[in-house]
């Protein structure tokens, strides 16, 4: 099965009748696994923790359904591991267990708030992302799932992260809801100097939309999992940076000290803004990172990678601590992830929100103009603006860099 292509791999499904933790009665959490194959060839090992003791969770071919595969599948064959796992809970309806979170591929994972569908992903760590000597991809090799007590509203997951330059121990506390939160604690042990350490990395997709329509001949007004980077400063300022699909690799840096939060957001929530009945981009979650404790000085880095396919994740954002990571050092860091349609930090109740940005040729409409100027339109709503009368005056403070 290691040679399966994407379509072949999609024919393998976990048998819901063999879902783990199904004996805990109504509500609660359920767990099932992803099969090895296609891109996922390295076994990941799952363990269950109950009453303070851990034991291995074994999986076999009897746990999966192989729909129409030409390969002969042996019965009850013990698998050397799995590719990853998913957690299910009554997220959208009390009588149905929906997928709430999934850990699959290297250190990638993602979660859902109520009434959202998978879009952007998180990673355990990024190492030398976008550096000339190449990126290092840490991998979650083992997970320990703490069996929740009946009626528990959260589940705790531990993970071992392994990489050439470091080893990590992680704890995730998953609490599903309208906005699902994941409390992350990471203890990192460095074996080598790391040129650029990325904490709480986010990965998303932006093909076109808003002020960047690109060269695409497409009936849809926009195609993206996220549309902007938001950084909330301790000073009370908020940076809202619309995403782009640039002609060449682009990097933006936002210096901060003990930021309140940062993340990638999807704000346009109307179907008419996307017109994609299959992808349903209006339901993709936003993800805000809330640091726990004092992170000190550092940089929120945004990377935008040229892309011509919506299947490519071409947006990356993460926190770079000011203190470099050196061989022999240790680091413990904690943060809370907020996954949902309008998570905490996505917008302020006091400040007006940017609801859309547009750009186009400048000059006067309806008149031929030889000007080489560009026109930028930014629409705000809410906050104090909502209380102004129609004749109220607003004085903008506008500046441009390299513009």
Tab-separated table of C-alpha atoms in Angstrom:
chain	number	residue	atom	x	y	z
A	1	UNK	CA	0.000	0.000	0.000
A	2	UNK	CA	3.031	2.291	0.173
A	3	UNK	CA	2.774	2.795	-3.606
A	4	UNK	CA	-0.837	4.013	-3.581
A	5	UNK	CA	-1.638	7.337	-5.206
A	6	UNK	CA	-3.996	9.910	-3.679
A	7	UNK	CA	-7.148	8.327	-5.132
A	8	UNK	CA	-6.149	4.865	-3.976
A	9	UNK	CA	-5.368	6.060	-0.473
A	10	UNK	CA	-8.772	7.765	-0.225
A	11	UNK	CA	-10.413	4.357	-0.681
A	12	UNK	CA	-9.140	3.233	2.709
A	13	UNK	CA	-11.441	4.207	5.588
A	14	UNK	CA	-11.501	3.344	9.254
A	15	UNK	CA	-14.345	1.003	10.202
A	16	UNK	CA	-16.520	3.150	12.481
A	17	UNK	CA	-17.737	-0.005	14.247
A	18	UNK	CA	-14.197	-0.469	15.570
A	19	UNK	CA	-13.779	3.095	16.866
A	20	UNK	CA	-11.840	3.218	20.133
A	21	UNK	CA	-13.441	4.567	23.350
A	22	UNK	CA	-16.902	3.803	21.970
A	23	UNK	CA	-17.725	2.031	25.253
A	24	UNK	CA	-17.902	5.254	27.275
A	25	UNK	CA	-21.609	5.746	26.558
A	26	UNK	CA	-23.351	8.811	25.168
A	27	UNK	CA	-21.273	11.907	24.494
A	28	UNK	CA	-17.595	11.788	25.277
A	29	UNK	CA	-14.717	11.314	22.893
A	30	UNK	CA	-13.951	8.697	20.247
A	31	UNK	CA	-10.666	7.865	18.478
A	32	UNK	CA	-9.864	6.187	15.186
A	33	UNK	CA	-6.767	6.016	13.009
A	34	UNK	CA	-5.405	6.849	9.556
A	35	UNK	CA	-3.911	3.983	7.543
A	36	UNK	CA	-0.302	3.940	6.392
A	37	UNK	CA	0.268	4.547	2.674
A	38	UNK	CA	0.591	7.210	-0.040
A	39	UNK	CA	2.556	10.109	1.560
A	40	UNK	CA	2.430	8.522	5.010
A	41	UNK	CA	4.922	5.682	5.030
A	42	UNK	CA	6.546	6.033	8.464
A	43	UNK	CA	4.636	4.290	11.279
A	44	UNK	CA	3.309	6.404	14.145
A	45	UNK	CA	2.690	4.592	17.429
A	46	UNK	CA	-0.351	5.253	19.622
A	47	UNK	CA	-0.605	4.461	23.337
A	48	UNK	CA	-3.549	4.718	25.711
A	49	UNK	CA	-3.094	6.070	29.236
A	50	UNK	CA	-5.550	4.864	31.873
A	51	UNK	CA	-5.171	5.141	35.657
A	52	UNK	CA	-1.663	6.494	35.174
A	53	UNK	CA	-0.467	3.523	33.118
A	54	UNK	CA	0.268	3.431	29.383
A	55	UNK	CA	-0.194	0.503	27.022
A	56	UNK	CA	0.103	0.247	23.262
A	57	UNK	CA	-2.919	0.634	20.987
A	58	UNK	CA	-2.693	-1.992	18.250
A	59	UNK	CA	-4.358	-1.805	14.851
A	60	UNK	CA	-4.826	-4.406	12.131
A	61	UNK	CA	-6.363	-4.663	8.673
A	62	UNK	CA	-9.605	-5.650	10.426
A	63	UNK	CA	-9.909	-2.048	11.629
A	64	UNK	CA	-10.119	-0.638	8.102
A	65	UNK	CA	-12.324	-0.867	5.017
A	66	UNK	CA	-10.562	-1.150	1.638
A	67	UNK	CA	-13.049	0.002	-0.975
A	68	UNK	CA	-12.299	-1.382	-4.431
A	69	UNK	CA	-8.530	-1.706	-4.019
A	70	UNK	CA	-6.865	-4.107	-6.421
A	71	UNK	CA	-4.271	-5.102	-3.834
A	72	UNK	CA	-4.953	-8.255	-1.862
A	73	UNK	CA	-5.396	-7.323	1.793
A	74	UNK	CA	-4.616	-10.062	4.353
A	75	UNK	CA	-7.227	-10.518	7.083
A	76	UNK	CA	-6.382	-9.525	10.662
A	77	UNK	CA	-2.851	-8.511	9.682
A	78	UNK	CA	-1.206	-6.576	12.524
A	79	UNK	CA	-0.028	-3.194	11.243
A	80	UNK	CA	3.394	-1.867	12.339
A	81	UNK	CA	1.725	1.412	13.273
A	82	UNK	CA	-0.636	3.964	11.762
A	83	UNK	CA	-0.219	7.246	9.882
A	84	UNK	CA	-1.997	9.302	12.536
A	85	UNK	CA	-5.334	9.584	14.289
A	86	UNK	CA	-8.499	11.659	14.599
A	87	UNK	CA	-10.550	12.647	17.632
A	88	UNK	CA	-14.361	12.714	17.433
A	89	UNK	CA	-16.873	14.376	19.783
A	90	UNK	CA	-20.462	15.755	19.688
A	91	UNK	CA	-19.330	19.069	18.197
A	92	UNK	CA	-22.302	20.147	16.068
A	93	UNK	CA	-25.065	17.856	17.392
A	94	UNK	CA	-25.463	16.064	20.705
A	95	UNK	CA	-26.457	12.810	18.976
A	96	UNK	CA	-23.546	12.614	16.524
A	97	UNK	CA	-19.787	12.342	16.889
A	98	UNK	CA	-18.064	14.698	14.453
A	99	UNK	CA	-14.351	14.908	13.743
A	100	UNK	CA	-12.877	17.591	16.003
A	101	UNK	CA	-9.125	17.215	15.489
A	102	UNK	CA	-6.638	15.197	13.439
A	103	UNK	CA	-2.903	14.562	13.729
A	104	UNK	CA	-1.492	13.413	10.384
A	105	UNK	CA	1.861	13.875	8.649
A	106	UNK	CA	5.163	15.010	10.256
A	107	UNK	CA	4.097	17.364	13.076
A	108	UNK	CA	0.948	18.649	11.334
A	109	UNK	CA	-2.417	18.767	13.096
A	110	UNK	CA	-5.666	20.685	12.800
A	111	UNK	CA	-8.922	21.197	14.673
A	112	UNK	CA	-12.440	22.517	14.132
A	113	UNK	CA	-14.839	24.818	15.898
A	114	UNK	CA	-18.602	24.394	15.546
A	115	UNK	CA	-19.965	24.631	11.980
A	116	UNK	CA	-16.531	24.871	10.349
A	117	UNK	CA	-14.694	22.592	7.921
A	118	UNK	CA	-10.995	21.822	7.696
A	119	UNK	CA	-8.801	24.492	6.174
A	120	UNK	CA	-5.518	25.688	7.631
A	121	UNK	CA	-3.205	23.486	9.721
A	122	UNK	CA	-0.870	23.912	12.669
A	123	UNK	CA	2.515	22.295	13.227
A	124	UNK	CA	4.377	21.299	16.336
A	125	UNK	CA	7.449	23.294	15.312
A	126	UNK	CA	9.220	24.752	12.306
A	127	UNK	CA	12.989	24.526	11.936
A	128	UNK	CA	14.847	26.742	9.447
A	129	UNK	CA	11.760	27.353	7.314
A	130	UNK	CA	12.661	29.307	4.180
A	131	UNK	CA	16.392	29.249	4.953
A	132	UNK	CA	18.980	28.776	2.142
A	133	UNK	CA	20.255	25.448	3.509
A	134	UNK	CA	16.778	23.914	3.516
A	135	UNK	CA	14.055	23.221	6.039
A	136	UNK	CA	14.099	20.479	8.662
A	137	UNK	CA	10.781	18.758	9.340
A	138	UNK	CA	10.304	17.464	12.905
A	139	UNK	CA	7.999	14.449	13.244
A	140	UNK	CA	5.565	13.301	15.938
A	141	UNK	CA	6.529	9.631	16.258
A	142	UNK	CA	4.537	8.586	19.347
A	143	UNK	CA	1.298	9.719	20.972
A	144	UNK	CA	-0.143	8.922	24.409
A	145	UNK	CA	-3.912	9.461	24.620
A	146	UNK	CA	-5.264	9.887	28.132
A	147	UNK	CA	-8.606	8.138	28.351
A	148	UNK	CA	-11.064	10.822	29.546
A	149	UNK	CA	-13.433	10.195	32.430
A	150	UNK	CA	-17.130	9.855	31.531
A	151	UNK	CA	-18.656	13.287	31.038
A	152	UNK	CA	-15.280	14.993	30.577
A	153	UNK	CA	-15.343	17.988	28.227
A	154	UNK	CA	-11.667	17.776	27.310
A	155	UNK	CA	-9.091	15.208	26.329
A	156	UNK	CA	-5.329	15.261	26.940
A	157	UNK	CA	-2.803	14.016	24.388
A	158	UNK	CA	0.960	13.717	24.813
A	159	UNK	CA	3.434	13.451	21.931
A	160	UNK	CA	7.118	12.816	21.294
A	161	UNK	CA	8.655	15.021	18.615
A	162	UNK	CA	11.896	13.934	16.965
A	163	UNK	CA	14.189	15.765	14.582
A	164	UNK	CA	17.865	15.931	13.639
A	165	UNK	CA	18.468	19.112	15.629
A	166	UNK	CA	16.179	18.629	18.634
A	167	UNK	CA	13.816	16.451	20.630
A	168	UNK	CA	10.489	17.653	22.002
A	169	UNK	CA	7.863	16.545	24.520
A	170	UNK	CA	4.365	17.949	23.941
A	171	UNK	CA	1.061	18.075	25.780
A	172	UNK	CA	-2.200	19.008	24.035
A	173	UNK	CA	-5.431	19.637	25.966
A	174	UNK	CA	-8.324	19.650	23.480
A	175	UNK	CA	-11.597	21.316	24.478
A	176	UNK	CA	-14.216	21.270	21.648
A	177	UNK	CA	-16.865	23.964	21.332
A	178	UNK	CA	-18.120	26.844	19.220
A	179	UNK	CA	-14.494	27.925	19.384
A	180	UNK	CA	-12.370	24.860	20.033
A	181	UNK	CA	-9.295	25.475	22.159
A	182	UNK	CA	-6.086	23.463	22.275
A	183	UNK	CA	-3.693	24.230	25.123
A	184	UNK	CA	-0.171	23.372	23.970
A	185	UNK	CA	2.880	22.934	26.186
A	186	UNK	CA	6.192	22.093	24.502
A	187	UNK	CA	9.497	21.184	26.132
A	188	UNK	CA	12.326	21.349	23.598
A	189	UNK	CA	15.874	19.999	23.932
A	190	UNK	CA	18.361	21.207	21.308
A	191	UNK	CA	21.210	19.057	19.987
A	192	UNK	CA	22.358	21.566	17.364
A	193	UNK	CA	22.355	25.310	16.823
A	194	UNK	CA	19.213	26.306	14.920
A	195	UNK	CA	19.349	29.239	12.539
A	196	UNK	CA	15.628	30.027	12.823
A	197	UNK	CA	13.239	28.409	15.301
A	198	UNK	CA	9.526	28.815	14.516
A	199	UNK	CA	7.120	28.545	17.472
A	200	UNK	CA	3.391	27.784	16.949
A	201	UNK	CA	3.647	27.611	13.139
A	202	UNK	CA	0.515	27.914	10.990
A	203	UNK	CA	0.152	26.718	7.394
A	204	UNK	CA	-2.613	27.833	5.037
A	205	UNK	CA	-3.553	28.510	1.410
A	206	UNK	CA	-4.219	31.773	-0.464
A	207	UNK	CA	-4.650	31.549	-4.238
A	208	UNK	CA	-6.527	34.764	-5.038
A	209	UNK	CA	-9.140	37.146	-3.686
A	210	UNK	CA	-9.568	40.584	-2.173
A	211	UNK	CA	-6.920	43.010	-3.387
A	212	UNK	CA	-4.940	40.229	-5.137
A	213	UNK	CA	-7.031	38.676	-7.928
A	214	UNK	CA	-3.965	37.413	-9.807
A	215	UNK	CA	-4.035	36.092	-13.387
A	216	UNK	CA	-6.620	33.360	-12.745
A	217	UNK	CA	-9.449	32.806	-15.228
A	218	UNK	CA	-11.935	31.564	-12.650
A	219	UNK	CA	-15.652	32.134	-12.055
A	220	UNK	CA	-15.108	32.237	-8.297
A	221	UNK	CA	-14.497	35.656	-6.676
A	222	UNK	CA	-11.986	34.240	-4.172
A	223	UNK	CA	-10.118	31.026	-3.345
A	224	UNK	CA	-8.388	30.860	0.028
A	225	UNK	CA	-8.384	29.071	3.396
A	226	UNK	CA	-7.227	32.273	5.117
A	227	UNK	CA	-7.311	35.884	3.982
A	228	UNK	CA	-5.208	37.814	6.490
A	229	UNK	CA	-2.622	37.743	9.255
A	230	UNK	CA	-3.707	39.418	12.489
A	231	UNK	CA	-1.252	40.446	15.236
A	232	UNK	CA	-2.571	41.940	18.487
A	233	UNK	CA	0.078	43.906	20.366
A	234	UNK	CA	0.367	44.454	24.120
A	235	UNK	CA	0.016	48.198	23.389
A	236	UNK	CA	-3.554	47.664	22.168
A	237	UNK	CA	-2.634	48.064	18.499
A	238	UNK	CA	-3.791	45.499	15.945
A	239	UNK	CA	-1.985	44.736	12.703
A	240	UNK	CA	-4.211	43.394	9.922
A	241	UNK	CA	-2.176	42.192	6.932
A	242	UNK	CA	-4.146	40.899	3.902
A	243	UNK	CA	-2.523	37.846	2.328
A	244	UNK	CA	-1.120	37.731	-1.205
A	245	UNK	CA	-0.061	35.151	-3.763
A	246	UNK	CA	3.191	36.869	-4.760
A	247	UNK	CA	5.161	36.490	-8.014
A	248	UNK	CA	8.205	35.424	-5.943
A	249	UNK	CA	8.869	34.250	-2.390
A	250	UNK	CA	7.948	37.050	0.010
A	251	UNK	CA	8.596	37.538	3.716
A	252	UNK	CA	7.106	40.036	6.167
A	253	UNK	CA	8.255	40.577	9.734
A	254	UNK	CA	6.304	42.085	12.665
A	255	UNK	CA	8.403	42.835	15.743
A	256	UNK	CA	6.607	42.464	19.072
A	257	UNK	CA	7.174	42.091	22.790
A	258	UNK	CA	4.834	39.728	24.631
A	259	UNK	CA	2.141	39.839	21.918
A	260	UNK	CA	-1.444	39.271	23.040
A	261	UNK	CA	-2.170	36.983	20.071
A	262	UNK	CA	-1.487	36.342	16.396
A	263	UNK	CA	-2.992	34.127	13.734
A	264	UNK	CA	-4.433	33.566	10.280
A	265	UNK	CA	-8.086	34.462	9.811
A	266	UNK	CA	-10.938	33.884	7.381
A	267	UNK	CA	-13.362	36.803	7.781
A	268	UNK	CA	-15.609	36.731	4.711
A	269	UNK	CA	-18.359	34.295	5.776
A	270	UNK	CA	-20.917	34.592	2.940
A	271	UNK	CA	-21.164	31.891	0.277
A	272	UNK	CA	-21.499	34.602	-2.386
A	273	UNK	CA	-17.926	35.711	-1.676
A	274	UNK	CA	-16.583	32.336	-2.929
A	275	UNK	CA	-19.324	30.576	-4.957
A	276	UNK	CA	-17.740	27.158	-4.352
A	277	UNK	CA	-20.376	24.628	-3.294
A	278	UNK	CA	-17.776	21.887	-2.846
A	279	UNK	CA	-14.869	23.586	-1.065
A	280	UNK	CA	-17.133	25.863	1.046
A	281	UNK	CA	-14.324	28.302	1.757
A	282	UNK	CA	-16.694	30.467	3.822
A	283	UNK	CA	-16.681	27.729	6.489
A	284	UNK	CA	-12.900	27.459	6.910
A	285	UNK	CA	-11.811	28.174	10.491
A	286	UNK	CA	-9.599	30.989	11.681
A	287	UNK	CA	-6.801	30.127	14.104
A	288	UNK	CA	-5.477	32.546	16.712
A	289	UNK	CA	-2.464	31.792	18.924
A	290	UNK	CA	-2.618	33.182	22.477
A	291	UNK	CA	0.762	33.043	24.257
A	292	UNK	CA	0.650	31.784	27.838
A	293	UNK	CA	3.256	33.383	30.059
A	294	UNK	CA	5.846	35.948	28.984
A	295	UNK	CA	7.250	35.240	25.522
A	296	UNK	CA	9.478	38.318	25.587
A	297	UNK	CA	10.736	39.960	22.420
A	298	UNK	CA	10.553	38.341	19.030
A	299	UNK	CA	9.087	38.455	15.533
A	300	UNK	CA	5.925	37.178	13.874
A	301	UNK	CA	7.102	36.074	10.446
A	302	UNK	CA	4.770	35.696	7.474
A	303	UNK	CA	5.938	33.739	4.418
A	304	UNK	CA	4.019	33.885	1.128
A	305	UNK	CA	5.002	31.389	-1.558
A	306	UNK	CA	3.965	31.679	-5.238
A	307	UNK	CA	1.324	29.101	-6.160
A	308	UNK	CA	-0.888	28.275	-9.138
A	309	UNK	CA	-2.934	25.514	-7.457
A	310	UNK	CA	-5.382	25.708	-4.573
A	311	UNK	CA	-4.121	22.323	-3.382
A	312	UNK	CA	-0.825	23.926	-2.324
A	313	UNK	CA	-0.384	25.366	1.153
A	314	UNK	CA	1.609	28.503	0.327
A	315	UNK	CA	1.158	30.609	3.480
A	316	UNK	CA	3.227	30.127	6.646
A	317	UNK	CA	3.261	32.187	9.859
A	318	UNK	CA	5.089	31.614	13.151
A	319	UNK	CA	6.810	33.261	16.133
A	320	UNK	CA	10.605	33.616	16.180
A	321	UNK	CA	12.007	34.206	19.702
A	322	UNK	CA	14.696	36.865	20.001
A	323	UNK	CA	16.973	34.464	21.908
A	324	UNK	CA	18.592	32.001	19.471
A	325	UNK	CA	18.331	28.235	20.003
A	326	UNK	CA	21.770	26.755	20.727
A	327	UNK	CA	22.987	23.175	21.169
A	328	UNK	CA	22.514	22.046	24.765
A	329	UNK	CA	19.775	24.592	25.525
A	330	UNK	CA	16.284	23.736	26.762
A	331	UNK	CA	13.077	25.677	26.179
A	332	UNK	CA	9.568	25.294	27.585
A	333	UNK	CA	6.804	27.321	25.951
A	334	UNK	CA	3.005	27.304	26.246
A	335	UNK	CA	0.174	28.754	24.210
A	336	UNK	CA	-3.531	28.343	23.545
A	337	UNK	CA	-4.937	27.811	20.071
A	338	UNK	CA	-8.402	29.175	19.264
A	339	UNK	CA	-10.034	27.403	16.265
A	340	UNK	CA	-13.373	28.681	14.961
A	341	UNK	CA	-15.369	31.028	12.756
A	342	UNK	CA	-14.722	34.043	15.010
A	343	UNK	CA	-12.159	33.088	17.664
A	344	UNK	CA	-10.875	35.327	20.428
A	345	UNK	CA	-8.407	37.849	18.998
A	346	UNK	CA	-9.755	37.639	15.445
A	347	UNK	CA	-11.489	40.979	15.961
A	348	UNK	CA	-11.964	43.570	18.693
A	349	UNK	CA	-15.257	44.688	20.192
A	350	UNK	CA	-13.837	48.198	20.667
A	351	UNK	CA	-12.068	48.669	17.336
A	352	UNK	CA	-13.627	48.641	13.888
A	353	UNK	CA	-12.786	45.520	11.891
A	354	UNK	CA	-11.408	45.367	8.388
A	355	UNK	CA	-14.069	43.434	6.461
A	356	UNK	CA	-12.563	43.644	2.968
A	357	UNK	CA	-9.698	45.144	0.996
A	358	UNK	CA	-9.687	45.889	-2.715
A	359	UNK	CA	-7.236	47.436	-5.173
A	360	UNK	CA	-7.395	48.640	-8.748
A	361	UNK	CA	-6.411	51.297	-11.232
A	362	UNK	CA	-6.463	54.829	-9.840
A	363	UNK	CA	-7.931	57.984	-11.332
A	364	UNK	CA	-11.499	59.058	-11.999
A	365	UNK	CA	-14.071	56.430	-12.953
A	366	UNK	CA	-15.565	56.738	-16.447
A	367	UNK	CA	-12.740	58.903	-17.759
A	368	UNK	CA	-9.687	57.803	-19.707
A	369	UNK	CA	-6.744	58.525	-17.500
A	370	UNK	CA	-3.057	58.022	-18.207
A	371	UNK	CA	-2.168	58.034	-14.535
A	372	UNK	CA	-0.036	55.215	-13.140
A	373	UNK	CA	-1.587	55.481	-9.675
A	374	UNK	CA	-3.294	52.645	-7.812
A	375	UNK	CA	-6.460	52.912	-5.774
A	376	UNK	CA	-6.818	50.977	-2.507
A	377	UNK	CA	-10.180	50.548	-0.769
A	378	UNK	CA	-10.391	49.279	2.820
A	379	UNK	CA	-13.828	48.752	4.378
A	380	UNK	CA	-14.226	48.928	8.157
A	381	UNK	CA	-17.262	48.176	10.318
A	382	UNK	CA	-18.132	47.954	14.002
A	383	UNK	CA	-16.515	49.456	17.079
A	384	UNK	CA	-16.926	53.209	17.548
A	385	UNK	CA	-17.638	53.588	13.831
A	386	UNK	CA	-20.982	51.871	14.373
A	387	UNK	CA	-22.011	54.656	16.777
A	388	UNK	CA	-21.235	57.556	14.420
A	389	UNK	CA	-24.100	59.404	12.694
A	390	UNK	CA	-24.152	59.348	8.895
A	391	UNK	CA	-22.702	62.871	8.744
A	392	UNK	CA	-19.977	62.067	11.284
A	393	UNK	CA	-16.432	62.902	10.211
A	394	UNK	CA	-13.566	60.432	10.329
A	395	UNK	CA	-9.974	61.560	9.966
A	396	UNK	CA	-7.734	58.794	8.609
A	397	UNK	CA	-4.030	58.604	9.396
A	398	UNK	CA	-2.438	57.097	6.295
A	399	UNK	CA	1.187	56.273	5.597
A	400	UNK	CA	2.969	54.089	3.077
A	401	UNK	CA	6.327	52.352	3.042
A	402	UNK	CA	8.050	51.667	-0.278
A	403	UNK	CA	4.829	52.734	-1.940
